[in-house]
Backbone as JSON Lines, residues from 0, in Angstrom:
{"i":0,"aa":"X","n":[152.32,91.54,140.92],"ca":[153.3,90.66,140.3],"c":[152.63,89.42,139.71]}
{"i":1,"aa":"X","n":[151.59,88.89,140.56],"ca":[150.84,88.17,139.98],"c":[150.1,87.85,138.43]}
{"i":2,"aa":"X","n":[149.65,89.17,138.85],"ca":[148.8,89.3,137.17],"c":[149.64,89.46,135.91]}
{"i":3,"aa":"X","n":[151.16,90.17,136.45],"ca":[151.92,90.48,135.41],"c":[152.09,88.97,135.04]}
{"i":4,"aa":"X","n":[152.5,87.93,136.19],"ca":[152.94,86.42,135.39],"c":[151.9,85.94,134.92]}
{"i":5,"aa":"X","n":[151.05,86.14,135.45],"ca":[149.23,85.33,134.68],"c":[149.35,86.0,132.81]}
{"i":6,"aa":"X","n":[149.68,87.19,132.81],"ca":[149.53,87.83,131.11],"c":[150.43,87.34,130.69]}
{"i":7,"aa":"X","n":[151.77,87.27,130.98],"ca":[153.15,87.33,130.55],"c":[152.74,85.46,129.84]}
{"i":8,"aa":"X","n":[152.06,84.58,130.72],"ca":[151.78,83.17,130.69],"c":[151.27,82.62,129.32]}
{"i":9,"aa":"X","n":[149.86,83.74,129.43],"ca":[148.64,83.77,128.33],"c":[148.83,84.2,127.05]}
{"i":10,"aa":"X","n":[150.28,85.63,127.2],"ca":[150.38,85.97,125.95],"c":[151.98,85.05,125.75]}
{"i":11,"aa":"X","n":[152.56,84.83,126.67],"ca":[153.28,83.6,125.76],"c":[152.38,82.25,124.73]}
{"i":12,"aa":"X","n":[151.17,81.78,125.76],"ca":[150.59,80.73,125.39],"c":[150.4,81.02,123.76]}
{"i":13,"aa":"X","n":[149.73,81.9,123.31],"ca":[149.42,82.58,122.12],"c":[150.35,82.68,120.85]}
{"i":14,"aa":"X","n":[151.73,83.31,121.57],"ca":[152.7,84.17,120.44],"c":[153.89,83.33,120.53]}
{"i":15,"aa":"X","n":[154.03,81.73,121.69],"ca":[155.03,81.44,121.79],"c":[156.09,80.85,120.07]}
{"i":16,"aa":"X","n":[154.64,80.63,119.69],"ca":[155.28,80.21,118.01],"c":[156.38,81.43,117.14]}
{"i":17,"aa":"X","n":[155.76,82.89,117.48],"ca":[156.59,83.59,116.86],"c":[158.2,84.06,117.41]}
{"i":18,"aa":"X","n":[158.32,82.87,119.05],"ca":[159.44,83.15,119.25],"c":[160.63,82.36,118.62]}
{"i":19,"aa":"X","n":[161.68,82.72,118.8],"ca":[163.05,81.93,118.33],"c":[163.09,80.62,119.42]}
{"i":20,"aa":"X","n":[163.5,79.8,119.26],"ca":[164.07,78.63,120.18],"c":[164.45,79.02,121.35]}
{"i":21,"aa":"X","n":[165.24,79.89,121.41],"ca":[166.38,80.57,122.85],"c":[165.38,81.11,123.43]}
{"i":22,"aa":"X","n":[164.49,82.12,123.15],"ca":[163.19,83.11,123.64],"c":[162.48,81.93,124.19]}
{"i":23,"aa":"X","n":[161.81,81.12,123.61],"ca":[160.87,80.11,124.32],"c":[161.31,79.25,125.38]}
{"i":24,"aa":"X","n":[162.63,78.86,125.28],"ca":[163.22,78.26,126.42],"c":[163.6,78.76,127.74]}
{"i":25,"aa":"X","n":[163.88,80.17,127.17],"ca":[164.43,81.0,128.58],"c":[162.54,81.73,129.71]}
{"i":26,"aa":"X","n":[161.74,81.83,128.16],"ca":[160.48,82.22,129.15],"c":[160.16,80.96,129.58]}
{"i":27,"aa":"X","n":[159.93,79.4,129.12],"ca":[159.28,78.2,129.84],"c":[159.76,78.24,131.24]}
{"i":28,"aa":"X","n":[161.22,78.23,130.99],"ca":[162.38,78.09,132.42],"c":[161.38,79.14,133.5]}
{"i":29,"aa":"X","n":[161.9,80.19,132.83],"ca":[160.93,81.59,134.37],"c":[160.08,81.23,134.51]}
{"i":30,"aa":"X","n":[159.18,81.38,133.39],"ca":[157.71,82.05,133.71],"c":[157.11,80.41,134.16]}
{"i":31,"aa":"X","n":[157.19,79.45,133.35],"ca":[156.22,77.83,133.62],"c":[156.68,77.15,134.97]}
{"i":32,"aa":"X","n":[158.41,76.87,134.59],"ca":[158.87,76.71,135.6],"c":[159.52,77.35,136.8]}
{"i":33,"aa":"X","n":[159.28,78.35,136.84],"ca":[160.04,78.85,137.81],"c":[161.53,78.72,138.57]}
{"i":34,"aa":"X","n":[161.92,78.39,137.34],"ca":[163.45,78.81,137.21],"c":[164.03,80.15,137.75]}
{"i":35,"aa":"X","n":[165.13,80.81,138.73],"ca":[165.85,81.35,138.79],"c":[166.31,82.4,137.62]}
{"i":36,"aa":"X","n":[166.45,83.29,137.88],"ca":[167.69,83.83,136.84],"c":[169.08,83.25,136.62]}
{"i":37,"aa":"X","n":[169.57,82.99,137.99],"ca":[170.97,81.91,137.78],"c":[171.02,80.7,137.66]}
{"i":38,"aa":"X","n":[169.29,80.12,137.9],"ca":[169.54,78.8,137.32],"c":[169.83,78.82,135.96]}
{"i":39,"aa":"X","n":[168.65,79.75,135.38],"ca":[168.78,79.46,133.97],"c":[170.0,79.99,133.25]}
{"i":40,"aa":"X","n":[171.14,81.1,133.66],"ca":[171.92,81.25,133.05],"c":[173.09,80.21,133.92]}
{"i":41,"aa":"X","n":[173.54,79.28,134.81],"ca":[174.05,78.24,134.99],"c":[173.95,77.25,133.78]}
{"i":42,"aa":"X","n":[172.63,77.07,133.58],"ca":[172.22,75.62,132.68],"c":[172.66,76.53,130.77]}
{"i":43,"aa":"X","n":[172.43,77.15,130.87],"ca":[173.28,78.21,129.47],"c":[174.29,78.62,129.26]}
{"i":44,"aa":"X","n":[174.82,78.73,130.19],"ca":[176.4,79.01,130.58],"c":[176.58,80.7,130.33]}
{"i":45,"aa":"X","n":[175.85,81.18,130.53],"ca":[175.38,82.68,130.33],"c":[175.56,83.73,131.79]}
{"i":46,"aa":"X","n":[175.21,85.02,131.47],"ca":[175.48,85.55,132.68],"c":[174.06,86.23,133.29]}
{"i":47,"aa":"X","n":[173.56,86.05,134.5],"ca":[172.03,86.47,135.22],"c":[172.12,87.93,133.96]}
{"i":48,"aa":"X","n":[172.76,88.51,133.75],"ca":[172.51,90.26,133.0],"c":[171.95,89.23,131.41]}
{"i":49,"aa":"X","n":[172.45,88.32,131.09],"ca":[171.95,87.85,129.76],"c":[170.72,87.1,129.67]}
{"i":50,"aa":"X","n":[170.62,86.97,130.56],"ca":[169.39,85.92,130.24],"c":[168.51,86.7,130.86]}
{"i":51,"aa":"X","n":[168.22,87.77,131.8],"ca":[167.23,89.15,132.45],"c":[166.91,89.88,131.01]}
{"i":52,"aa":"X","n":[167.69,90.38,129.94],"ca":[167.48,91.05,129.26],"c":[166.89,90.37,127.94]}
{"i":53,"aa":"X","n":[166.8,89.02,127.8],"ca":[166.41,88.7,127.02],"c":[164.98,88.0,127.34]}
{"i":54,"aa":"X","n":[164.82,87.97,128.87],"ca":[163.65,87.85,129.17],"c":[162.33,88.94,129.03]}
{"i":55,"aa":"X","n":[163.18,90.07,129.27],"ca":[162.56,91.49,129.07],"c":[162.81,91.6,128.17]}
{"i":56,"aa":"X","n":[163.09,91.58,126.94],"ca":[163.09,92.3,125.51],"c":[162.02,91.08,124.66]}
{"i":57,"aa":"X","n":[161.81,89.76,125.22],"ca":[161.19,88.75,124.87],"c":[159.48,89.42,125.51]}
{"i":58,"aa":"X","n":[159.44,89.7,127.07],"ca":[158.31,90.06,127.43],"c":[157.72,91.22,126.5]}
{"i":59,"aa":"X","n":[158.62,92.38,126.11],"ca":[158.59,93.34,125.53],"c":[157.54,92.91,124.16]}
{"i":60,"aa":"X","n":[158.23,92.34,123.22],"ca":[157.66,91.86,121.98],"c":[156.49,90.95,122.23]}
{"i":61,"aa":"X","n":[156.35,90.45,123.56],"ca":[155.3,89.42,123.27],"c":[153.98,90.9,123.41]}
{"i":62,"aa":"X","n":[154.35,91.78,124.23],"ca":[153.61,92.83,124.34],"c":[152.67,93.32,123.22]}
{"i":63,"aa":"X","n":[154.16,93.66,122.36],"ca":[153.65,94.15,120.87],"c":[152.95,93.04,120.18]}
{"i":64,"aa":"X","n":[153.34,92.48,120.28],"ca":[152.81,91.5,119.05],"c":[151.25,91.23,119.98]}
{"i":65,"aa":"X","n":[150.74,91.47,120.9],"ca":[149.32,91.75,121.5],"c":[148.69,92.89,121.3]}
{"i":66,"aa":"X","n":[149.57,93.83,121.07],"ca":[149.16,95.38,120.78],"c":[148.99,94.94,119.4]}
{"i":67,"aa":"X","n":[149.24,94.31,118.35],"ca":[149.01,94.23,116.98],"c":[148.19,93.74,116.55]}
{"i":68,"aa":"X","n":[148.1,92.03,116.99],"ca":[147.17,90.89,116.66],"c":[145.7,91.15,117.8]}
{"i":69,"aa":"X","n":[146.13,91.18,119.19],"ca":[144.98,90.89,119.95],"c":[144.28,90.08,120.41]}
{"i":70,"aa":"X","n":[145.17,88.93,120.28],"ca":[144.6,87.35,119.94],"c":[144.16,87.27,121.58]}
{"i":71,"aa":"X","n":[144.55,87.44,123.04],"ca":[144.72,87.22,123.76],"c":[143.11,88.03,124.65]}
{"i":72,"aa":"X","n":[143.26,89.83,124.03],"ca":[142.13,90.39,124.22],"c":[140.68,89.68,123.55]}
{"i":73,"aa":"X","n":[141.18,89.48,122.42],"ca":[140.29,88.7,121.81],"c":[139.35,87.41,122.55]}
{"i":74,"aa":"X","n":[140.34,86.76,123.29],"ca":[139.89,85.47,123.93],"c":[139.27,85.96,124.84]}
{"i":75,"aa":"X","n":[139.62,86.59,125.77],"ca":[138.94,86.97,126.86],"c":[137.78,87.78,126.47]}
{"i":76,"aa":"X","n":[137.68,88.71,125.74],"ca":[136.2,89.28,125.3],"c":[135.63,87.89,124.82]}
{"i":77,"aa":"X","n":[135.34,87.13,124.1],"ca":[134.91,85.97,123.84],"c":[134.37,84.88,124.73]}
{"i":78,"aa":"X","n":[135.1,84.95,125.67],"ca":[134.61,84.38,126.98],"c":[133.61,84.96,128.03]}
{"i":79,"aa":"X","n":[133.82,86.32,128.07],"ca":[132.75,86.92,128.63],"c":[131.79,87.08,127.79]}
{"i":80,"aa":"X","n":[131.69,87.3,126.56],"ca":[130.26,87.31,125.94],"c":[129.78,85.78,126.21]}
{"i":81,"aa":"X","n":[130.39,84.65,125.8],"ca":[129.99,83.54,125.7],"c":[129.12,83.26,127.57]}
{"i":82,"aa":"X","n":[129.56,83.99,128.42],"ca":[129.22,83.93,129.85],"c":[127.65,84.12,129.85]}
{"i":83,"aa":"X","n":[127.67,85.48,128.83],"ca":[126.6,86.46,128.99],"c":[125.92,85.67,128.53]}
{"i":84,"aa":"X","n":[126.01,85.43,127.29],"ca":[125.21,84.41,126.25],"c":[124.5,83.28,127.21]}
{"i":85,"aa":"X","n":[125.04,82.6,128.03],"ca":[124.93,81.65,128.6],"c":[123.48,81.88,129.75]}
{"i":86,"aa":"X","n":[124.28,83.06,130.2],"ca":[123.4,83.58,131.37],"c":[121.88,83.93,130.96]}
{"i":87,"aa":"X","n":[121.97,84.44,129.59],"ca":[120.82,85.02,128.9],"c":[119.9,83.89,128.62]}
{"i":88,"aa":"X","n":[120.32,83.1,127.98],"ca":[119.53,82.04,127.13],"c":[118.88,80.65,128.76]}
{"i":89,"aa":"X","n":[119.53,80.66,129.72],"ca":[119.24,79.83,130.63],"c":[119.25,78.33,130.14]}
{"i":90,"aa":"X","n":[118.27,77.76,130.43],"ca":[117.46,76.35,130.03],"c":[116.7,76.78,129.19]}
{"i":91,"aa":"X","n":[116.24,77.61,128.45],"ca":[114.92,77.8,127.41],"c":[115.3,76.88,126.16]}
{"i":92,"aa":"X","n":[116.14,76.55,125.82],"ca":[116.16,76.14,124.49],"c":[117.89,75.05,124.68]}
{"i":93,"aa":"X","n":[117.07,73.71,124.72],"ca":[118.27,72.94,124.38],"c":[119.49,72.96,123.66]}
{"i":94,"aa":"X","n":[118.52,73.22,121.84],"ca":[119.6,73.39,121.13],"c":[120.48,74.72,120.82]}
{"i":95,"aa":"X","n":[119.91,75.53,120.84],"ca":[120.73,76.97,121.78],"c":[121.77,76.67,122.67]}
{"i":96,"aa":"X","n":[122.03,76.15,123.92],"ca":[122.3,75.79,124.58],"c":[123.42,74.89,124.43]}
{"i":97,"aa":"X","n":[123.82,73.75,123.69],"ca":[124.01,72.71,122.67],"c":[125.24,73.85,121.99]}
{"i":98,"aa":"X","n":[124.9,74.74,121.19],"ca":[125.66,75.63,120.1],"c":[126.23,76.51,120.99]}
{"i":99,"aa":"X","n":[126.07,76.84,121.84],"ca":[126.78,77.5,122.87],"c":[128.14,76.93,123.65]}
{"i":100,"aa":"X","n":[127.63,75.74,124.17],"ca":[128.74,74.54,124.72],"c":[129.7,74.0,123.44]}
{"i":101,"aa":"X","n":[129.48,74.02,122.47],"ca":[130.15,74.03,121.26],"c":[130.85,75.0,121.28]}
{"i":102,"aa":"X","n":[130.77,76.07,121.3],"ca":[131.3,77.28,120.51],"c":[132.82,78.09,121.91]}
{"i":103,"aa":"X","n":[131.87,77.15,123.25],"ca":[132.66,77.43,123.92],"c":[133.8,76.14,124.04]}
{"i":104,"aa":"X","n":[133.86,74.99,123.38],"ca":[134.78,74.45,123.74],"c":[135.91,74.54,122.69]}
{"i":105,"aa":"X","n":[135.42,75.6,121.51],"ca":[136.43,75.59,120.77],"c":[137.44,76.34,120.71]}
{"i":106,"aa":"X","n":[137.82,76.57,122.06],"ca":[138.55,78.15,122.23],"c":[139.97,76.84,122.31]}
């Protein structure tokens, strides 16, 4: 359950722009804050079945839209090379080193 909220987190972080207003508010509520299902349909005036299904049809698309773009796989391969990179090069070369710490803070 864990890992599902750790992805669900990362690929919101990513795709939250391509959601609607209502989508981004109802995942911040769950997933950031840990909101209830009946809190959040209390504070909406909605019913726990409406705001569950739009959490899941919201998780759903954030899915796809990772299956499409990749932005998320992307990061994480990027980070482990940048590891490797790191590991490889040691102390031998400052400015190596330098372009590396760069390249990793621009994520």
């Amino acid at each position: 359950m864990l890992d599902k909220t750790m992805r669900i987190n990362y690929l919101f972080d990513f795709y939250q722009s391509l959601l609607t207003p209502k989508q981004k508010n109802y995942m911040f509520l769950y997933y950031l804050d840990d909101f209830s299902l009946g809190e959040i349909a209390e504070q909406y005036e909605v019913s726990r079945q409406a705001v569950y299904d739009n959490i899941k049809r919201t998780e759903a698309m954030l899915e796809e839209y990772e299956e499409k773009l990749g932005l998320f796989s992307k990061s994480q391969e990027r980070e482990q090379l940048l590891k490797e990179l790191k590991q490889l090069v040691g102390s031998s070369s400052k400015e190596i080193s330098a372009i590396i710490d760069r390249l990793d803070k621009m994520e």
